[in-house]
Short mmCIF file of C-alpha atoms in Angstrom, two decimals:
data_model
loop_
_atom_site.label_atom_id
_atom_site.label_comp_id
_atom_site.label_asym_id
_atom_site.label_seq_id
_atom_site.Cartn_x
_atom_site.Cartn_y
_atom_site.Cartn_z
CA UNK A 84 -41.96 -16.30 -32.67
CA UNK A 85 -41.46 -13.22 -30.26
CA UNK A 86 -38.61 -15.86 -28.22
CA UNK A 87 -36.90 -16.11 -31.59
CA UNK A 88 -37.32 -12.34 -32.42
CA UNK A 89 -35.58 -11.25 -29.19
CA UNK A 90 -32.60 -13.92 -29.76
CA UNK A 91 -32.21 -12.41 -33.39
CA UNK A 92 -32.20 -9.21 -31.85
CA UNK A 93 -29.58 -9.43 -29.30
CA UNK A 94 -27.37 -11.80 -32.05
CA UNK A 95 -27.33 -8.08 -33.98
CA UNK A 96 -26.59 -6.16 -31.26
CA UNK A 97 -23.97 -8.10 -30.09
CA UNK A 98 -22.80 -8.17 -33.80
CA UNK A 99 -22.61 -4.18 -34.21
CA UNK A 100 -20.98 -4.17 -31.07
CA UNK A 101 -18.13 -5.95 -32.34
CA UNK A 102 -18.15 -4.56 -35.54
CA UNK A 103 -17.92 -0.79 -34.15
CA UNK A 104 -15.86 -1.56 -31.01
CA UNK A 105 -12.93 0.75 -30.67
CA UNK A 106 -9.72 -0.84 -31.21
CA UNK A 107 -7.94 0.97 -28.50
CA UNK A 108 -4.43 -0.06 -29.83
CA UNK A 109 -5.22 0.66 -33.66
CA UNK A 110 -2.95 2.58 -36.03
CA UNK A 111 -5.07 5.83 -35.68
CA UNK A 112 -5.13 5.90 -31.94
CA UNK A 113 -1.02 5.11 -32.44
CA UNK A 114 -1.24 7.83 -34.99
CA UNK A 115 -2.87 10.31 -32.29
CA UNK A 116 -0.45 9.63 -29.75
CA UNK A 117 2.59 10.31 -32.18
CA UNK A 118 1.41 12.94 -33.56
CA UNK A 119 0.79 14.70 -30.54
CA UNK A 120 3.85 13.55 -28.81
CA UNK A 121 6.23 15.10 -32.22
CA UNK A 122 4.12 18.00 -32.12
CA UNK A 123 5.25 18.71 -28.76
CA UNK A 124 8.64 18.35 -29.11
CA UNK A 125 8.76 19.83 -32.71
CA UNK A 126 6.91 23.22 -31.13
CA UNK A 127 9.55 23.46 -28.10
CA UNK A 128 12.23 22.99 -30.65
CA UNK A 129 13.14 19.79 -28.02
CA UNK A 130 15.77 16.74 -29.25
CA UNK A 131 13.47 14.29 -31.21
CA UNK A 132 14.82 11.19 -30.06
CA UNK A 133 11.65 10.51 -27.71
CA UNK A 134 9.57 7.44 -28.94
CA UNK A 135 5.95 7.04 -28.30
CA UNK A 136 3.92 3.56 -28.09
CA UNK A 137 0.62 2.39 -27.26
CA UNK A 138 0.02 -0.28 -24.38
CA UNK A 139 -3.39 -2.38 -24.08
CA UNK A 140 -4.52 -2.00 -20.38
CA UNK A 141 -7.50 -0.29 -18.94
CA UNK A 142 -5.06 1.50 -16.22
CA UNK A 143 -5.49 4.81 -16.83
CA UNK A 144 -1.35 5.51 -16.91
CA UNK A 145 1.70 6.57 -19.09
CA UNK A 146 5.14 6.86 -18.47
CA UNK A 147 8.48 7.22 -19.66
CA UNK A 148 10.99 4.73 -18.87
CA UNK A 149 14.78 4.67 -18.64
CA UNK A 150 14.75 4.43 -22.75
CA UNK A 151 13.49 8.02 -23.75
CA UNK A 152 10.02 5.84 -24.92
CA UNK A 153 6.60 7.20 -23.19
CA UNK A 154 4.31 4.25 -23.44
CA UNK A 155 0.52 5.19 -23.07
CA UNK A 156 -1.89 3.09 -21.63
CA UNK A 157 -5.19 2.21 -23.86
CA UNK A 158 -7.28 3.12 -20.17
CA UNK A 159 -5.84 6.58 -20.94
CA UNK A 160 -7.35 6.81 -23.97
CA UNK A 161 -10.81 5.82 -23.02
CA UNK A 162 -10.21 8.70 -20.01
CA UNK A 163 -9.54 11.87 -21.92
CA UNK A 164 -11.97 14.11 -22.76
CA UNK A 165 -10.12 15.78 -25.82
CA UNK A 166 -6.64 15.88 -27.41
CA UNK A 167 -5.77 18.60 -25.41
CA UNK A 168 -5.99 16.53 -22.38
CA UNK A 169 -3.96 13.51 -23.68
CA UNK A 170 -1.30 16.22 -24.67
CA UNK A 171 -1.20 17.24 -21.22
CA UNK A 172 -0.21 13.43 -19.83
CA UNK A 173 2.02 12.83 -22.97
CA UNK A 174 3.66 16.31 -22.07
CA UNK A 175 3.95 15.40 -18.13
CA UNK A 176 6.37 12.52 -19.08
CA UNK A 177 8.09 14.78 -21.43
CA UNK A 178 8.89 16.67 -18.85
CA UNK A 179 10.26 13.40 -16.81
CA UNK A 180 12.75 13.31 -19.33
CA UNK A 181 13.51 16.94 -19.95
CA UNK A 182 13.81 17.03 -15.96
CA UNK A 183 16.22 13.61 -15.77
CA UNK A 184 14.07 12.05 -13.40
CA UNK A 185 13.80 8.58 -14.73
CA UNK A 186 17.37 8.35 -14.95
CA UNK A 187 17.96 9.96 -11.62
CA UNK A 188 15.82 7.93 -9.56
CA UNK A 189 17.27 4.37 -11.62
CA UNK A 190 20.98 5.20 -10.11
CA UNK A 191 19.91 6.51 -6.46
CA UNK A 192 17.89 3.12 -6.34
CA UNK A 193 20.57 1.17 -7.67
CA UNK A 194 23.06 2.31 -5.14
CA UNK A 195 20.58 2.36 -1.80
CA UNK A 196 20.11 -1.15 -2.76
CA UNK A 197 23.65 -1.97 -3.39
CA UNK A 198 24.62 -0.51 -0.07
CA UNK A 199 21.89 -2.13 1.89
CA UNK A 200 21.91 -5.78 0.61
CA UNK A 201 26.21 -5.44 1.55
CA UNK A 202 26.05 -3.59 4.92
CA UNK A 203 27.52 -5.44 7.47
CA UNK A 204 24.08 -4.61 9.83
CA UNK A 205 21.98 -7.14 11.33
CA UNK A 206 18.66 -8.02 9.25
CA UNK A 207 16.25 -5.26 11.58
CA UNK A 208 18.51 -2.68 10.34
CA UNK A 209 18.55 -3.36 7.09
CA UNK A 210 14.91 -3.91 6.78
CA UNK A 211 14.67 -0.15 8.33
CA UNK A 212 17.07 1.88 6.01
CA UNK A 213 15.34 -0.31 3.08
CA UNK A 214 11.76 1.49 4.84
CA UNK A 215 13.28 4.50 4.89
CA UNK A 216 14.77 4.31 1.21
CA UNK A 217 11.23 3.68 -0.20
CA UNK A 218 10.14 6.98 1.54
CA UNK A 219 12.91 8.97 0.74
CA UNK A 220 11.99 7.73 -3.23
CA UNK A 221 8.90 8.76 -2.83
CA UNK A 222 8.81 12.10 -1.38
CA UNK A 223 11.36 12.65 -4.58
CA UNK A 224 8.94 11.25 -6.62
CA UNK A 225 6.28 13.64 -5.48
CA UNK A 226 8.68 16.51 -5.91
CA UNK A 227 9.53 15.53 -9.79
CA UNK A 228 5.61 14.97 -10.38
CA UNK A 229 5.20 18.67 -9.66
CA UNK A 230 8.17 19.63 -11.57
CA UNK A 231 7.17 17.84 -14.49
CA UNK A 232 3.41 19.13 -14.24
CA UNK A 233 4.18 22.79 -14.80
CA UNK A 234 7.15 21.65 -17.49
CA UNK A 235 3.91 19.78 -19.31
CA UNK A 236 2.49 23.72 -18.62
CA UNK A 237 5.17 25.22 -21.08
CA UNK A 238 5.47 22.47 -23.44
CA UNK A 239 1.95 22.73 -23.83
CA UNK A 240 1.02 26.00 -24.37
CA UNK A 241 4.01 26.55 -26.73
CA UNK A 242 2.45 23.89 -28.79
CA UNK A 243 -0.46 25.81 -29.12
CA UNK A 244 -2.54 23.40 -26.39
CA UNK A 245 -4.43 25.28 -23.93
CA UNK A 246 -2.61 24.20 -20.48
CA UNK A 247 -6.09 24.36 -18.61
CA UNK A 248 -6.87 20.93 -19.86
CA UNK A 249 -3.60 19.39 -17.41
CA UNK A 250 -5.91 21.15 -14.67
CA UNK A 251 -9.10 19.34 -15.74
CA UNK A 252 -7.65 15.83 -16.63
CA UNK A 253 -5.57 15.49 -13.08
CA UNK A 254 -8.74 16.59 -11.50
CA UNK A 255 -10.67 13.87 -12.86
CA UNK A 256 -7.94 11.61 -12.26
CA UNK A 257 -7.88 12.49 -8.55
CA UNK A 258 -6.59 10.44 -6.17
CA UNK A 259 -7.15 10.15 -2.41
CA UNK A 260 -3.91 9.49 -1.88
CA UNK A 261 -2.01 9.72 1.67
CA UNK A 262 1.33 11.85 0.90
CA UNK A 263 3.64 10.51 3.12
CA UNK A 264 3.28 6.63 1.60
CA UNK A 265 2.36 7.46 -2.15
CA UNK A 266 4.24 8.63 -4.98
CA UNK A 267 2.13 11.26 -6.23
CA UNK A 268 0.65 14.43 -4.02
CA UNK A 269 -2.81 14.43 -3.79
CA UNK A 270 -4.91 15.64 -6.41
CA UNK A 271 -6.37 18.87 -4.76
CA UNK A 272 -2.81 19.72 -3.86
CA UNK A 273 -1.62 18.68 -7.17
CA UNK A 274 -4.27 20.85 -9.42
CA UNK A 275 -3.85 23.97 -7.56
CA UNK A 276 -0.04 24.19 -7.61
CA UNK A 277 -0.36 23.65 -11.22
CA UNK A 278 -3.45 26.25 -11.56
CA UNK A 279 -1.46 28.84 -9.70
CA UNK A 280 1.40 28.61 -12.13
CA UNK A 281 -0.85 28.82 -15.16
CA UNK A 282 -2.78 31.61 -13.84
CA UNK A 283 0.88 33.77 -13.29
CA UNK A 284 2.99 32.71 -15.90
CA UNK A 285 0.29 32.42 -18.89
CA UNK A 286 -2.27 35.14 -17.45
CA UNK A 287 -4.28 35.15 -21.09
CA UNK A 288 -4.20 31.05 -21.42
CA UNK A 289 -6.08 30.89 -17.66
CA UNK A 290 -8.80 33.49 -18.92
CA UNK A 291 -9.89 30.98 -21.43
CA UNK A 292 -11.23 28.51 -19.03
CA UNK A 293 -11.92 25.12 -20.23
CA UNK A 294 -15.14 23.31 -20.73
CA UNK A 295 -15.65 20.14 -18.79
CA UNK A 296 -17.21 19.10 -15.75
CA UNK A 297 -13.81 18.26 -14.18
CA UNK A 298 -12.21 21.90 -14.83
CA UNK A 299 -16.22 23.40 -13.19
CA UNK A 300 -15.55 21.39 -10.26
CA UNK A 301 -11.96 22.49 -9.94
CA UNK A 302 -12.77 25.91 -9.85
CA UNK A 303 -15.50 25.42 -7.41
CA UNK A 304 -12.70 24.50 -5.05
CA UNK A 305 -10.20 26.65 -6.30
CA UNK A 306 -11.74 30.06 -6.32
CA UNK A 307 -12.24 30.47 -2.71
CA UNK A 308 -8.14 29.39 -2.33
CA UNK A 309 -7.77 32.52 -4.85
CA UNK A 310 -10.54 35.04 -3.41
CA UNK A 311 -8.28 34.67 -0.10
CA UNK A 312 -5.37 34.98 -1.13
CA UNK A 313 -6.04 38.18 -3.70
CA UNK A 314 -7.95 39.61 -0.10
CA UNK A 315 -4.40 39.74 1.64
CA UNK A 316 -1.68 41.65 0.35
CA UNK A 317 1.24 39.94 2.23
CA UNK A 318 -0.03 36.56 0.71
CA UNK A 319 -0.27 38.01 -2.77
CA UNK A 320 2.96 39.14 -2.51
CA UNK A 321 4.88 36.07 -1.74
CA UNK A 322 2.69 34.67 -4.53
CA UNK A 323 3.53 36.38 -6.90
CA UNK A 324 7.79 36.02 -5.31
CA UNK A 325 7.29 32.49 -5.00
CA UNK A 326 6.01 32.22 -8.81
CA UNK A 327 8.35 34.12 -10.68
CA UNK A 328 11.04 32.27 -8.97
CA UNK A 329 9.23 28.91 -9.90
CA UNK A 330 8.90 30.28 -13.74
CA UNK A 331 12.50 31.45 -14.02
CA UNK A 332 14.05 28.49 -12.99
CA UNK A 333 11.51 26.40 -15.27
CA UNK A 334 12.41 28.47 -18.11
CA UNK A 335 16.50 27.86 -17.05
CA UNK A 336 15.96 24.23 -16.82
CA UNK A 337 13.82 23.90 -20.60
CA UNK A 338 16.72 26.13 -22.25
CA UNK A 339 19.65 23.60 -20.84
CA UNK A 340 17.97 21.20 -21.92
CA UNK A 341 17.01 22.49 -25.44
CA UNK A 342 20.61 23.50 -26.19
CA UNK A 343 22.14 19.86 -24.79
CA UNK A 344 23.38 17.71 -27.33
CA UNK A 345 25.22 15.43 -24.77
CA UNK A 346 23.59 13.40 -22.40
CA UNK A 347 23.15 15.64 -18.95
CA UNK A 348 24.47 15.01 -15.67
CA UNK A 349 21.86 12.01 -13.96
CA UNK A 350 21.64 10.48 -17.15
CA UNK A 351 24.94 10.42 -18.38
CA UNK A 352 25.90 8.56 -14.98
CA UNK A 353 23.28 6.58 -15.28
CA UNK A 354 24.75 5.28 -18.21
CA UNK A 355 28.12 4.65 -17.05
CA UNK A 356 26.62 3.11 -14.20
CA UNK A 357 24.77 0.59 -16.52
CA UNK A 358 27.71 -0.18 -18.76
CA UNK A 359 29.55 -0.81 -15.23
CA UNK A 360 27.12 -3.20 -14.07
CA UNK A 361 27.22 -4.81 -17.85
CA UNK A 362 30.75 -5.30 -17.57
CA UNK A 363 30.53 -6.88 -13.84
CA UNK A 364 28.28 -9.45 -14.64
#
């Protein structure tokens, strides 16, 4: 009787877990992640032509591809704490596409490749400028993840999202990564470029803190960085030179972008380039 108890017994819990098992790819989650995504570029006044979709994976990812879609992985969704966090990856790859950098990277890739697989080099010489290609990609790459971090920064907080959570979902995220052969900067490196411009440009957003174990252990490594730095008055100063710098050009860049109604500059040659290749074929 007891064997037959504990078989019933796991039959129902086996049954409610299938019954109340998220459906990572359901209409509500595809719900959240438009809504959020519209909400972002509704608040920043931003072209609406951006399309947002829902992929079934547990890697915890989203991007935007050469389309002006940002797909988000179903992984993501099981990862963020909050909406405040999944606004801050959704915004990120806004900002790949305020920023061009899909585009950008597409054509440089297409041409390095072009020009490799035709030069008139033996195969050791082609295999190194195809080494030194990937590199070059990727230390671009990490340059346009930072750009499109702090963009996320502005989007954000003009949406009314408190940009602190960027600083505690990355930090979870982490990644020991070795700079020189990955595409994004490491994830202590990462947070506290993105901290520092939070803490200038939106002084009364960074007072607010934010309340998860990732943003606690963040500061824990952070504050030290800042204690330092506040302690020296040359290093404040080119701080606070190197940050207004950084926020005036973001600012430049969001505006161009805002008042475009033509495609700009990498993306409109990516185009061409595309309807070039089309018409080779």
């Amino acid at each position: 009787m007891k064997k037959i108890l504990s078989i019933l017994t796991i039959i129902f819990i086996m049954f409610i877990n299938a019954v109340f098992a998220a459906d990572w790819t359901s209409q509500s989650n595809i719900d959240r992640v438009n809504t959020i995504g519209r909400a972002l570029l509704q608040k920043n006044n931003l072209p609406s032509q951006v399309t947002f979709a829902v992929i079934e994976t547990d890697e915890i990812n989203a991007y935007a591809d050469g389309n002006n879609q940002i797909c988000v992985y179903t992984g993501l969704l099981k990862f963020v704490n909050d909406d405040a966090e999944l606004a801050g990856v959704i915004a990120h790859e806004i900002g790949h596409i305020v920023n061009n950098h899909v585009a950008k990277q597409s054509i440089i890739s297409v041409i390095t490749s072009t020009l490799i697989s035709n030069a008139n080099v033996n195969q050791q010489l082609k295999t190194g400028a195809a080494v030194a290609q990937n590199l070059t990609m990727k230390k671009m790459s990490r340059t346009e993840e930072y750009e499109a971090d702090i963009t996320a920064v502005d989007l954000m907080t003009k949406a009314g999202y408190n940009p602190l959570a960027m600083v505690s979902v990355l930090y979870k995220i982490g990644g020991n990564y070795v700079d020189i052969i990955q595409d994004h900067p490491s994830g202590d490196k990462r947070t506290m470029y993105l901290y520092d411009y939070i803490t200038y440009t939106y002084p009364e957003k960074a007072k607010l803190g934010y309340n998860t174990e990732s943003y606690k252990q963040f500061m824990n490594y952070a504050q030290p960085i800042v204690n330092a730095r506040n302690a020296s008055p040359s290093k404040l100063k080119a701080f606070n030179k190197e940050q207004e710098q950084l926020r005036a050009k973001r600012l430049a860049k969001l505006e161009k972008y805002k008042n475009s109604t033509n495609e700009l500059g990498w993306q409109a040659s990516f185009t061409l380039l595309k309807s070039l290749m089309s018409e080779s074929q």
